[in-house]
Amino acid sequence: MELPAEEGRLTTSPLNVLVATAVPVERDAVARALSGPGGPAGSGDPAGSGGLAGSGGLAGSGGLAGSRDPAGSAGLTGSAGSTGSAGSAGSAGSAGSAGSAGSVREVARPGVTLHRARDGWDLLAAGVGPALAAASTAAALTAAALDGTPYGLVVSAGIGGGFPPHAPVGSLVIADEITAADLGAETADGFLPVTELGFGTVTHRPPEALVRAVAAETGARPGTVLTVSTVTGTAERAAALRARHPRALAEAMEGFGVAEAATAHGVPVLELRAVSNPVGPRDRAAWRIPDALAALTTAFGKLAPVLESWSPHD
């Protein structure tokens, strides 16, 4: 949108961006890139020197939650309870040695609490799974619209599983298609997506020009990101998903829900994933959650200028 400015010049109003992650540790990884040194999670440690949830990560000794698995073998509470062996804030507090505030402030809205990293950037830990992600994102979008400060872009962001060999651990994937992998029906002849049953949609497509710009700036690989309600844990399931979705590079649990909410509000959507583990058999030794969170921070450091200069009319 263009607004009149001094001396007859026109200036572009800032793009308000909503970044929706599943859990706070992902939100804080994004916040570090937007708030600069001394931000919400200390100096380069995804969860401060002690980890956001104690020495074992967000989900106790099982790490963040496995391969984006809200329960998994360790469960959301892990073997040591929901806050890990060192308590919910680790040995250095929930935001590490640099303190929890930085330049981020909390903004309460009906049904959600946003973290405002800087003007035009709101961060939301929307919850795990497509349903809660959709509900939380919709609440934030509605509140912004009613406030007269609507968002111009929604970004679903976080870590996820990558389909080897094209999306190795530590790499970035930018979705050119956000697809609900298991929304449909099983039949004697195999899986049918809900669209073939005459209902709804199973895929949202982010703006092509923006996807290209993000890929060029961050090194993320464009491809399909699948949204699942049950994280893949076997080679057979991984093979079935790739056969059904041959362009799939990653899977996560929230993108399609976020995209549904954004689309209902007429707002463009992106999905960016940092790969923390291979899609396939559960192998906790192969999870690299801190590395993926660090990659997410680095990506948003490069992504922010791209998004701030982008116009929905480009």
PDB file of C-alpha atoms in Angstrom:
ATOM      1  CA  MET A   1       0.000   0.000   0.000  1.00  0.00           C
ATOM      2  CA  GLU A   2       1.318   3.460  -0.898  1.00  0.00           C
ATOM      3  CA  LEU A   3       0.768   6.451   1.359  1.00  0.00           C
ATOM      4  CA  PRO A   4       1.284  10.151   0.701  1.00  0.00           C
ATOM      5  CA  ALA A   5       4.529  11.454   2.138  1.00  0.00           C
ATOM      6  CA  GLU A   6       6.220  14.793   2.590  1.00  0.00           C
ATOM      7  CA  GLU A   7       7.153  16.905  -0.431  1.00  0.00           C
ATOM      8  CA  GLY A   8       4.748  15.056  -2.661  1.00  0.00           C
ATOM      9  CA  ARG A   9       6.700  11.779  -2.510  1.00  0.00           C
ATOM     10  CA  LEU A  10       5.083   8.356  -2.186  1.00  0.00           C
ATOM     11  CA  THR A  11       6.358   5.847   0.317  1.00  0.00           C
ATOM     12  CA  THR A  12       5.517   2.186   0.844  1.00  0.00           C
ATOM     13  CA  SER A  13       3.938   1.272   4.153  1.00  0.00           C
ATOM     14  CA  PRO A  14       5.721  -1.489   6.082  1.00  0.00           C
ATOM     15  CA  LEU A  15       4.573  -5.047   5.591  1.00  0.00           C
ATOM     16  CA  ASN A  16       3.194  -6.544   8.786  1.00  0.00           C
ATOM     17  CA  VAL A  17       4.395 -10.141   9.071  1.00  0.00           C
ATOM     18  CA  LEU A  18       3.076 -12.891  11.341  1.00  0.00           C
ATOM     19  CA  VAL A  19       5.484 -15.785  11.931  1.00  0.00           C
ATOM     20  CA  ALA A  20       3.735 -18.863  13.331  1.00  0.00           C
ATOM     21  CA  THR A  21       5.827 -21.622  14.880  1.00  0.00           C
ATOM     22  CA  ALA A  22       4.680 -24.680  16.769  1.00  0.00           C
ATOM     23  CA  VAL A  23       6.545 -24.251  20.059  1.00  0.00           C
ATOM     24  CA  PRO A  24       8.324 -21.441  21.937  1.00  0.00           C
ATOM     25  CA  VAL A  25      11.845 -22.699  21.233  1.00  0.00           C
ATOM     26  CA  GLU A  26      11.230 -22.264  17.491  1.00  0.00           C
ATOM     27  CA  ARG A  27       9.654 -18.858  18.047  1.00  0.00           C
ATOM     28  CA  ASP A  28      12.700 -17.770  20.032  1.00  0.00           C
ATOM     29  CA  ALA A  29      15.052 -19.002  17.302  1.00  0.00           C
ATOM     30  CA  VAL A  30      13.281 -16.650  14.901  1.00  0.00           C
ATOM     31  CA  ALA A  31      13.280 -13.838  17.463  1.00  0.00           C
ATOM     32  CA  ARG A  32      17.050 -13.967  17.779  1.00  0.00           C
ATOM     33  CA  ALA A  33      17.414 -13.085  14.114  1.00  0.00           C
ATOM     34  CA  LEU A  34      14.979 -10.187  14.374  1.00  0.00           C
ATOM     35  CA  SER A  35      16.040  -8.703  17.696  1.00  0.00           C
ATOM     36  CA  GLY A  36      19.814  -8.818  17.243  1.00  0.00           C
ATOM     37  CA  PRO A  37      22.461  -9.489  19.906  1.00  0.00           C
ATOM     38  CA  GLY A  38      21.165  -9.839  23.427  1.00  0.00           C
ATOM     39  CA  GLY A  39      17.819 -11.061  22.164  1.00  0.00           C
ATOM     40  CA  PRO A  40      15.521 -13.545  23.780  1.00  0.00           C
ATOM     41  CA  ALA A  41      17.737 -16.577  23.831  1.00  0.00           C
ATOM     42  CA  GLY A  42      21.261 -15.475  24.526  1.00  0.00           C
ATOM     43  CA  SER A  43      24.307 -15.470  22.324  1.00  0.00           C
ATOM     44  CA  GLY A  44      23.758 -18.064  19.674  1.00  0.00           C
ATOM     45  CA  ASP A  45      22.409 -20.857  21.869  1.00  0.00           C
ATOM     46  CA  PRO A  46      18.931 -21.897  20.689  1.00  0.00           C
ATOM     47  CA  ALA A  47      17.782 -22.084  24.274  1.00  0.00           C
ATOM     48  CA  GLY A  48      20.356 -20.320  26.365  1.00  0.00           C
ATOM     49  CA  SER A  49      23.238 -22.101  28.005  1.00  0.00           C
ATOM     50  CA  GLY A  50      20.969 -24.551  29.725  1.00  0.00           C
ATOM     51  CA  GLY A  51      18.428 -25.253  26.998  1.00  0.00           C
ATOM     52  CA  LEU A  52      14.864 -23.979  27.006  1.00  0.00           C
ATOM     53  CA  ALA A  53      13.670 -27.017  28.836  1.00  0.00           C
ATOM     54  CA  GLY A  54      16.598 -28.150  30.874  1.00  0.00           C
ATOM     55  CA  SER A  55      19.595 -30.156  29.833  1.00  0.00           C
ATOM     56  CA  GLY A  56      17.469 -32.471  27.733  1.00  0.00           C
ATOM     57  CA  GLY A  57      15.697 -29.871  25.608  1.00  0.00           C
ATOM     58  CA  LEU A  58      12.022 -28.934  25.424  1.00  0.00           C
ATOM     59  CA  ALA A  59      10.780 -32.471  25.777  1.00  0.00           C
ATOM     60  CA  GLY A  60      12.992 -33.775  28.526  1.00  0.00           C
ATOM     61  CA  SER A  61      15.754 -36.193  27.664  1.00  0.00           C
ATOM     62  CA  GLY A  62      14.182 -36.819  24.287  1.00  0.00           C
ATOM     63  CA  GLY A  63      15.026 -33.348  22.916  1.00  0.00           C
ATOM     64  CA  LEU A  64      12.550 -30.848  21.454  1.00  0.00           C
ATOM     65  CA  ALA A  65       9.977 -33.480  20.686  1.00  0.00           C
ATOM     66  CA  GLY A  66      11.745 -35.820  18.368  1.00  0.00           C
ATOM     67  CA  SER A  67      11.170 -35.362  14.702  1.00  0.00           C
ATOM     68  CA  ARG A  68       8.406 -32.794  15.237  1.00  0.00           C
ATOM     69  CA  ASP A  69       6.665 -35.576  17.150  1.00  0.00           C
ATOM     70  CA  PRO A  70       4.523 -34.176  19.970  1.00  0.00           C
ATOM     71  CA  ALA A  71       4.603 -37.455  21.794  1.00  0.00           C
ATOM     72  CA  GLY A  72       6.925 -39.996  20.269  1.00  0.00           C
ATOM     73  CA  SER A  73       8.854 -42.408  22.400  1.00  0.00           C
ATOM     74  CA  ALA A  74       9.666 -39.727  24.917  1.00  0.00           C
ATOM     75  CA  GLY A  75       6.363 -37.903  24.719  1.00  0.00           C
ATOM     76  CA  LEU A  76       5.879 -34.203  25.241  1.00  0.00           C
ATOM     77  CA  THR A  77       7.044 -34.759  28.760  1.00  0.00           C
ATOM     78  CA  GLY A  78      10.068 -36.873  27.938  1.00  0.00           C
ATOM     79  CA  SER A  79      11.516 -39.291  30.427  1.00  0.00           C
ATOM     80  CA  ALA A  80      12.140 -36.560  32.930  1.00  0.00           C
ATOM     81  CA  GLY A  81       8.856 -34.690  32.689  1.00  0.00           C
ATOM     82  CA  SER A  82       7.809 -31.797  30.497  1.00  0.00           C
ATOM     83  CA  THR A  83      10.620 -29.568  31.618  1.00  0.00           C
ATOM     84  CA  GLY A  84      13.580 -31.918  31.311  1.00  0.00           C
ATOM     85  CA  SER A  85      16.057 -32.832  33.972  1.00  0.00           C
ATOM     86  CA  ALA A  86      17.063 -29.285  34.755  1.00  0.00           C
ATOM     87  CA  GLY A  87      13.665 -27.658  34.954  1.00  0.00           C
ATOM     88  CA  SER A  88      11.695 -25.590  32.492  1.00  0.00           C
ATOM     89  CA  ALA A  89      14.305 -22.923  32.106  1.00  0.00           C
ATOM     90  CA  GLY A  90      17.510 -24.982  32.127  1.00  0.00           C
ATOM     91  CA  SER A  91      20.439 -23.981  34.228  1.00  0.00           C
ATOM     92  CA  ALA A  92      20.522 -20.466  32.851  1.00  0.00           C
ATOM     93  CA  GLY A  93      16.846 -19.595  32.757  1.00  0.00           C
ATOM     94  CA  SER A  94      14.426 -19.881  29.872  1.00  0.00           C
ATOM     95  CA  ALA A  95      16.207 -17.337  27.755  1.00  0.00           C
ATOM     96  CA  GLY A  96      19.817 -18.127  28.494  1.00  0.00           C
ATOM     97  CA  SER A  97      22.465 -15.819  29.779  1.00  0.00           C
ATOM     98  CA  ALA A  98      21.329 -12.800  27.811  1.00  0.00           C
ATOM     99  CA  GLY A  99      17.957 -12.579  29.504  1.00  0.00           C
ATOM    100  CA  SER A 100      14.430 -13.183  28.258  1.00  0.00           C
ATOM    101  CA  ALA A 101      13.420  -9.799  27.014  1.00  0.00           C
ATOM    102  CA  GLY A 102      15.902  -8.373  24.532  1.00  0.00           C
ATOM    103  CA  SER A 103      13.893  -6.205  22.182  1.00  0.00           C
ATOM    104  CA  VAL A 104      10.916  -8.582  22.187  1.00  0.00           C
ATOM    105  CA  ARG A 105       7.751  -7.689  24.038  1.00  0.00           C
ATOM    106  CA  GLU A 106       4.587  -9.644  24.666  1.00  0.00           C
ATOM    107  CA  VAL A 107       1.317  -8.455  23.155  1.00  0.00           C
ATOM    108  CA  ALA A 108      -1.846 -10.083  24.479  1.00  0.00           C
ATOM    109  CA  ARG A 109      -4.695 -10.652  22.069  1.00  0.00           C
ATOM    110  CA  PRO A 110      -7.924 -12.632  22.538  1.00  0.00           C
ATOM    111  CA  GLY A 111      -6.936 -16.294  22.553  1.00  0.00           C
ATOM    112  CA  VAL A 112      -3.236 -15.769  21.774  1.00  0.00           C
ATOM    113  CA  THR A 113      -0.105 -14.056  23.063  1.00  0.00           C
ATOM    114  CA  LEU A 114       2.162 -12.564  20.429  1.00  0.00           C
ATOM    115  CA  HIS A 115       5.838 -11.734  20.773  1.00  0.00           C
ATOM    116  CA  ARG A 116       6.605  -8.515  18.916  1.00  0.00           C
ATOM    117  CA  ALA A 117      10.217  -8.690  17.771  1.00  0.00           C
ATOM    118  CA  ARG A 118      10.199  -5.260  16.145  1.00  0.00           C
ATOM    119  CA  ASP A 119       7.737  -3.067  14.329  1.00  0.00           C
ATOM    120  CA  GLY A 120       5.889  -5.093  11.748  1.00  0.00           C
ATOM    121  CA  TRP A 121       7.003  -8.512  13.043  1.00  0.00           C
ATOM    122  CA  ASP A 122       4.820 -10.587  15.347  1.00  0.00           C
ATOM    123  CA  LEU A 123       5.843 -14.073  16.447  1.00  0.00           C
ATOM    124  CA  LEU A 124       3.353 -16.692  17.587  1.00  0.00           C
ATOM    125  CA  ALA A 125       3.923 -20.100  19.166  1.00  0.00           C
ATOM    126  CA  ALA A 126       0.717 -21.447  17.660  1.00  0.00           C
ATOM    127  CA  GLY A 127       0.829 -24.979  19.044  1.00  0.00           C
ATOM    128  CA  VAL A 128       1.523 -28.455  17.686  1.00  0.00           C
ATOM    129  CA  GLY A 129      -0.564 -29.900  14.868  1.00  0.00           C
ATOM    130  CA  PRO A 130      -2.628 -28.412  12.050  1.00  0.00           C
ATOM    131  CA  ALA A 131      -5.832 -27.831  14.020  1.00  0.00           C
ATOM    132  CA  LEU A 132      -4.309 -25.791  16.849  1.00  0.00           C
ATOM    133  CA  ALA A 133      -1.996 -23.990  14.423  1.00  0.00           C
ATOM    134  CA  ALA A 134      -4.987 -22.967  12.309  1.00  0.00           C
ATOM    135  CA  ALA A 135      -7.022 -21.811  15.311  1.00  0.00           C
ATOM    136  CA  SER A 136      -4.187 -19.767  16.825  1.00  0.00           C
ATOM    137  CA  THR A 137      -3.193 -18.208  13.509  1.00  0.00           C
ATOM    138  CA  ALA A 138      -6.801 -17.315  12.752  1.00  0.00           C
ATOM    139  CA  ALA A 139      -7.130 -15.643  16.162  1.00  0.00           C
ATOM    140  CA  ALA A 140      -4.027 -13.539  15.541  1.00  0.00           C
ATOM    141  CA  LEU A 141      -5.159 -12.591  12.030  1.00  0.00           C
ATOM    142  CA  THR A 142      -8.623 -11.614  13.242  1.00  0.00           C
ATOM    143  CA  ALA A 143      -7.252  -9.497  16.098  1.00  0.00           C
ATOM    144  CA  ALA A 144      -4.897  -7.646  13.760  1.00  0.00           C
ATOM    145  CA  ALA A 145      -7.661  -6.969  11.265  1.00  0.00           C
ATOM    146  CA  LEU A 146      -9.961  -5.630  13.986  1.00  0.00           C
ATOM    147  CA  ASP A 147      -7.128  -3.415  15.254  1.00  0.00           C
ATOM    148  CA  GLY A 148      -6.751  -1.911  11.796  1.00  0.00           C
ATOM    149  CA  THR A 149      -3.228  -3.331  11.417  1.00  0.00           C
ATOM    150  CA  PRO A 150      -3.762  -6.419   9.245  1.00  0.00           C
ATOM    151  CA  TYR A 151      -0.908  -8.709   8.337  1.00  0.00           C
ATOM    152  CA  GLY A 152       0.349  -8.706   4.773  1.00  0.00           C
ATOM    153  CA  LEU A 153       2.105 -12.064   5.044  1.00  0.00           C
ATOM    154  CA  VAL A 154       2.021 -15.148   7.266  1.00  0.00           C
ATOM    155  CA  VAL A 155       5.064 -17.414   7.590  1.00  0.00           C
ATOM    156  CA  SER A 156       4.818 -20.914   9.005  1.00  0.00           C
ATOM    157  CA  ALA A 157       8.308 -21.657  10.333  1.00  0.00           C
ATOM    158  CA  GLY A 158      10.151 -24.187  12.409  1.00  0.00           C
ATOM    159  CA  ILE A 159      12.042 -27.422  12.227  1.00  0.00           C
ATOM    160  CA  GLY A 160      10.911 -30.563  10.468  1.00  0.00           C
ATOM    161  CA  GLY A 161      11.874 -33.876   8.961  1.00  0.00           C
ATOM    162  CA  GLY A 162      13.632 -33.948   5.599  1.00  0.00           C
ATOM    163  CA  PHE A 163      13.311 -36.587   2.891  1.00  0.00           C
ATOM    164  CA  PRO A 164      16.799 -37.856   2.097  1.00  0.00           C
ATOM    165  CA  PRO A 165      18.856 -37.351   0.057  1.00  0.00           C
ATOM    166  CA  HIS A 166      17.367 -34.075  -1.225  1.00  0.00           C
ATOM    167  CA  ALA A 167      16.794 -32.398   2.160  1.00  0.00           C
ATOM    168  CA  PRO A 168      19.611 -33.459   4.493  1.00  0.00           C
ATOM    169  CA  VAL A 169      19.785 -32.629   8.176  1.00  0.00           C
ATOM    170  CA  GLY A 170      20.744 -28.986   8.679  1.00  0.00           C
ATOM    171  CA  SER A 171      19.411 -27.834   5.304  1.00  0.00           C
ATOM    172  CA  LEU A 172      16.539 -25.427   4.637  1.00  0.00           C
ATOM    173  CA  VAL A 173      13.364 -26.056   2.664  1.00  0.00           C
ATOM    174  CA  ILE A 174      11.032 -23.347   1.381  1.00  0.00           C
ATOM    175  CA  ALA A 175       7.606 -24.615   0.376  1.00  0.00           C
ATOM    176  CA  ASP A 176       6.351 -23.923  -3.116  1.00  0.00           C
ATOM    177  CA  GLU A 177       3.436 -26.174  -2.172  1.00  0.00           C
ATOM    178  CA  ILE A 178       2.011 -26.679   1.324  1.00  0.00           C
ATOM    179  CA  THR A 179       0.159 -29.979   1.220  1.00  0.00           C
ATOM    180  CA  ALA A 180      -1.958 -31.901   3.720  1.00  0.00           C
ATOM    181  CA  ALA A 181      -0.484 -35.357   3.267  1.00  0.00           C
ATOM    182  CA  ASP A 182      -3.124 -37.409   5.037  1.00  0.00           C
ATOM    183  CA  LEU A 183      -6.350 -35.421   4.611  1.00  0.00           C
ATOM    184  CA  GLY A 184      -8.665 -37.814   2.805  1.00  0.00           C
ATOM    185  CA  ALA A 185      -9.859 -41.395   2.942  1.00  0.00           C
ATOM    186  CA  GLU A 186      -8.360 -44.855   2.739  1.00  0.00           C
ATOM    187  CA  THR A 187     -10.076 -47.089   0.178  1.00  0.00           C
ATOM    188  CA  ALA A 188      -9.562 -50.587  -1.171  1.00  0.00           C
ATOM    189  CA  ASP A 189      -7.690 -48.966  -4.032  1.00  0.00           C
ATOM    190  CA  GLY A 190      -5.513 -46.819  -1.809  1.00  0.00           C
ATOM    191  CA  PHE A 191      -5.573 -43.288  -0.414  1.00  0.00           C
ATOM    192  CA  LEU A 192      -7.889 -40.637  -1.843  1.00  0.00           C
ATOM    193  CA  PRO A 193      -7.255 -36.968  -1.034  1.00  0.00           C
ATOM    194  CA  VAL A 194     -10.234 -35.014   0.200  1.00  0.00           C
ATOM    195  CA  THR A 195     -10.387 -33.122  -3.100  1.00  0.00           C
ATOM    196  CA  GLU A 196     -11.219 -36.359  -4.923  1.00  0.00           C
ATOM    197  CA  LEU A 197     -14.088 -36.821  -2.500  1.00  0.00           C
ATOM    198  CA  GLY A 198     -15.486 -33.468  -3.593  1.00  0.00           C
ATOM    199  CA  PHE A 199     -14.435 -31.388  -0.589  1.00  0.00           C
ATOM    200  CA  GLY A 200     -12.043 -28.582   0.266  1.00  0.00           C
ATOM    201  CA  THR A 201      -8.428 -28.383  -0.751  1.00  0.00           C
ATOM    202  CA  VAL A 202      -5.213 -30.196   0.095  1.00  0.00           C
ATOM    203  CA  THR A 203      -2.598 -27.768  -1.236  1.00  0.00           C
ATOM    204  CA  HIS A 204      -1.796 -24.082  -0.842  1.00  0.00           C
ATOM    205  CA  ARG A 205       0.758 -22.405  -3.089  1.00  0.00           C
ATOM    206  CA  PRO A 206       2.831 -19.511  -1.771  1.00  0.00           C
ATOM    207  CA  PRO A 207       3.646 -16.581  -4.110  1.00  0.00           C
ATOM    208  CA  GLU A 208       6.089 -17.903  -6.727  1.00  0.00           C
ATOM    209  CA  ALA A 209       8.225 -14.766  -6.928  1.00  0.00           C
ATOM    210  CA  LEU A 210       8.605 -14.628  -3.159  1.00  0.00           C
ATOM    211  CA  VAL A 211       9.562 -18.310  -2.964  1.00  0.00           C
ATOM    212  CA  ARG A 212      12.251 -17.718  -5.583  1.00  0.00           C
ATOM    213  CA  ALA A 213      13.575 -14.676  -3.741  1.00  0.00           C
ATOM    214  CA  VAL A 214      13.700 -16.503  -0.407  1.00  0.00           C
ATOM    215  CA  ALA A 215      15.425 -19.501  -1.977  1.00  0.00           C
ATOM    216  CA  ALA A 216      18.036 -17.288  -3.619  1.00  0.00           C
ATOM    217  CA  GLU A 217      18.774 -15.349  -0.430  1.00  0.00           C
ATOM    218  CA  THR A 218      18.767 -18.205   2.098  1.00  0.00           C
ATOM    219  CA  GLY A 219      19.882 -21.182   0.022  1.00  0.00           C
ATOM    220  CA  ALA A 220      16.662 -23.010   0.893  1.00  0.00           C
ATOM    221  CA  ARG A 221      15.543 -25.628  -1.583  1.00  0.00           C
ATOM    222  CA  PRO A 222      12.029 -25.111  -3.019  1.00  0.00           C
ATOM    223  CA  GLY A 223       9.652 -28.052  -2.962  1.00  0.00           C
ATOM    224  CA  THR A 224       6.572 -29.518  -1.350  1.00  0.00           C
ATOM    225  CA  VAL A 225       6.343 -29.464   2.422  1.00  0.00           C
ATOM    226  CA  LEU A 226       3.874 -32.011   3.748  1.00  0.00           C
ATOM    227  CA  THR A 227       1.689 -31.427   6.784  1.00  0.00           C
ATOM    228  CA  VAL A 228       1.018 -34.597   8.763  1.00  0.00           C
ATOM    229  CA  SER A 229      -0.912 -35.269  11.940  1.00  0.00           C
ATOM    230  CA  THR A 230       1.230 -38.291  12.759  1.00  0.00           C
ATOM    231  CA  VAL A 231       4.977 -37.963  12.337  1.00  0.00           C
ATOM    232  CA  THR A 232       6.516 -40.578  10.065  1.00  0.00           C
ATOM    233  CA  GLY A 233       8.377 -43.289  11.978  1.00  0.00           C
ATOM    234  CA  THR A 234       8.958 -46.106   9.497  1.00  0.00           C
ATOM    235  CA  ALA A 235      10.659 -46.577   6.158  1.00  0.00           C
ATOM    236  CA  GLU A 236       7.416 -47.914   4.718  1.00  0.00           C
ATOM    237  CA  ARG A 237       5.488 -44.793   5.637  1.00  0.00           C
ATOM    238  CA  ALA A 238       8.239 -42.553   4.272  1.00  0.00           C
ATOM    239  CA  ALA A 239       8.231 -44.459   0.986  1.00  0.00           C
ATOM    240  CA  ALA A 240       4.451 -44.250   0.745  1.00  0.00           C
ATOM    241  CA  LEU A 241       4.494 -40.489   1.243  1.00  0.00           C
ATOM    242  CA  ARG A 242       7.193 -40.009  -1.393  1.00  0.00           C
ATOM    243  CA  ALA A 243       5.273 -42.192  -3.832  1.00  0.00           C
ATOM    244  CA  ARG A 244       2.133 -40.146  -3.244  1.00  0.00           C
ATOM    245  CA  HIS A 245       3.979 -36.816  -3.214  1.00  0.00           C
ATOM    246  CA  PRO A 246       7.110 -37.196  -5.373  1.00  0.00           C
ATOM    247  CA  ARG A 247       8.138 -33.545  -4.953  1.00  0.00           C
ATOM    248  CA  ALA A 248       8.025 -33.697  -1.156  1.00  0.00           C
ATOM    249  CA  LEU A 249      11.183 -32.448   0.539  1.00  0.00           C
ATOM    250  CA  ALA A 250      10.044 -32.171   4.156  1.00  0.00           C
ATOM    251  CA  GLU A 251       7.269 -32.943   6.585  1.00  0.00           C
ATOM    252  CA  ALA A 252       6.023 -31.008   9.586  1.00  0.00           C
ATOM    253  CA  MET A 253       2.764 -30.680  11.488  1.00  0.00           C
ATOM    254  CA  GLU A 254       1.496 -27.115  11.163  1.00  0.00           C
ATOM    255  CA  GLY A 255       1.990 -25.597   7.701  1.00  0.00           C
ATOM    256  CA  PHE A 256      -1.332 -26.552   6.163  1.00  0.00           C
ATOM    257  CA  GLY A 257      -3.260 -25.338   9.214  1.00  0.00           C
ATOM    258  CA  VAL A 258      -1.463 -21.988   9.127  1.00  0.00           C
ATOM    259  CA  ALA A 259      -2.089 -21.754   5.385  1.00  0.00           C
ATOM    260  CA  GLU A 260      -5.797 -22.487   5.799  1.00  0.00           C
ATOM    261  CA  ALA A 261      -6.143 -19.621   8.272  1.00  0.00           C
ATOM    262  CA  ALA A 262      -4.126 -17.234   6.117  1.00  0.00           C
ATOM    263  CA  THR A 263      -6.114 -18.115   3.006  1.00  0.00           C
ATOM    264  CA  ALA A 264      -9.415 -17.555   4.836  1.00  0.00           C
ATOM    265  CA  HIS A 265      -8.189 -14.011   5.556  1.00  0.00           C
ATOM    266  CA  GLY A 266      -6.877 -13.465   2.032  1.00  0.00           C
ATOM    267  CA  VAL A 267      -3.271 -13.210   3.241  1.00  0.00           C
ATOM    268  CA  PRO A 268      -0.326 -14.805   1.373  1.00  0.00           C
ATOM    269  CA  VAL A 269       1.559 -17.543   3.189  1.00  0.00           C
ATOM    270  CA  LEU A 270       5.058 -19.033   3.222  1.00  0.00           C
ATOM    271  CA  GLU A 271       6.448 -22.108   4.936  1.00  0.00           C
ATOM    272  CA  LEU A 272      10.134 -22.388   5.850  1.00  0.00           C
ATOM    273  CA  ARG A 273      11.595 -25.467   7.529  1.00  0.00           C
ATOM    274  CA  ALA A 274      15.036 -26.234   8.894  1.00  0.00           C
ATOM    275  CA  VAL A 275      15.639 -29.977   8.739  1.00  0.00           C
ATOM    276  CA  SER A 276      16.343 -31.566  12.120  1.00  0.00           C
ATOM    277  CA  ASN A 277      16.082 -35.255  11.204  1.00  0.00           C
ATOM    278  CA  PRO A 278      15.528 -37.608   8.273  1.00  0.00           C
ATOM    279  CA  VAL A 279      11.971 -38.716   7.522  1.00  0.00           C
ATOM    280  CA  GLY A 280      11.826 -42.452   8.149  1.00  0.00           C
ATOM    281  CA  PRO A 281      12.586 -44.840  11.001  1.00  0.00           C
ATOM    282  CA  ARG A 282      12.797 -43.134  14.378  1.00  0.00           C
ATOM    283  CA  ASP A 283      16.462 -42.752  15.224  1.00  0.00           C
ATOM    284  CA  ARG A 284      16.957 -40.332  18.091  1.00  0.00           C
ATOM    285  CA  ALA A 285      20.705 -40.403  17.619  1.00  0.00           C
ATOM    286  CA  ALA A 286      20.217 -38.799  14.202  1.00  0.00           C
ATOM    287  CA  TRP A 287      18.231 -35.824  15.486  1.00  0.00           C
ATOM    288  CA  ARG A 288      20.073 -32.510  15.260  1.00  0.00           C
ATOM    289  CA  ILE A 289      17.603 -30.109  16.835  1.00  0.00           C
ATOM    290  CA  PRO A 290      20.065 -27.433  18.037  1.00  0.00           C
ATOM    291  CA  ASP A 291      21.679 -27.364  14.577  1.00  0.00           C
ATOM    292  CA  ALA A 292      18.288 -26.975  12.920  1.00  0.00           C
ATOM    293  CA  LEU A 293      17.290 -24.160  15.280  1.00  0.00           C
ATOM    294  CA  ALA A 294      20.560 -22.379  14.552  1.00  0.00           C
ATOM    295  CA  ALA A 295      19.889 -22.766  10.820  1.00  0.00           C
ATOM    296  CA  LEU A 296      16.418 -21.282  11.341  1.00  0.00           C
ATOM    297  CA  THR A 297      17.907 -18.239  13.068  1.00  0.00           C
ATOM    298  CA  THR A 298      20.440 -17.752  10.284  1.00  0.00           C
ATOM    299  CA  ALA A 299      17.736 -18.095   7.641  1.00  0.00           C
ATOM    300  CA  PHE A 300      15.534 -15.421   9.203  1.00  0.00           C
ATOM    301  CA  GLY A 301      18.486 -13.073   9.430  1.00  0.00           C
ATOM    302  CA  LYS A 302      18.673 -13.271   5.648  1.00  0.00           C
ATOM    303  CA  LEU A 303      14.924 -13.569   5.127  1.00  0.00           C
ATOM    304  CA  ALA A 304      13.838 -10.414   6.942  1.00  0.00           C
ATOM    305  CA  PRO A 305      15.167  -7.925   4.351  1.00  0.00           C
ATOM    306  CA  VAL A 306      13.573  -9.953   1.557  1.00  0.00           C
ATOM    307  CA  LEU A 307      10.157  -9.908   3.191  1.00  0.00           C
ATOM    308  CA  GLU A 308      10.362  -6.290   4.245  1.00  0.00           C
ATOM    309  CA  SER A 309      11.028  -5.239   0.656  1.00  0.00           C
ATOM    310  CA  TRP A 310       8.392  -7.529  -0.858  1.00  0.00           C
ATOM    311  CA  SER A 311       4.976  -6.318  -1.984  1.00  0.00           C
ATOM    312  CA  PRO A 312       1.963  -8.604  -2.442  1.00  0.00           C
ATOM    313  CA  HIS A 313       1.542  -6.868  -5.793  1.00  0.00           C
ATOM    314  CA  ASP A 314       4.988  -7.901  -7.048  1.00  0.00           C
TER     315      ASP A 314
END
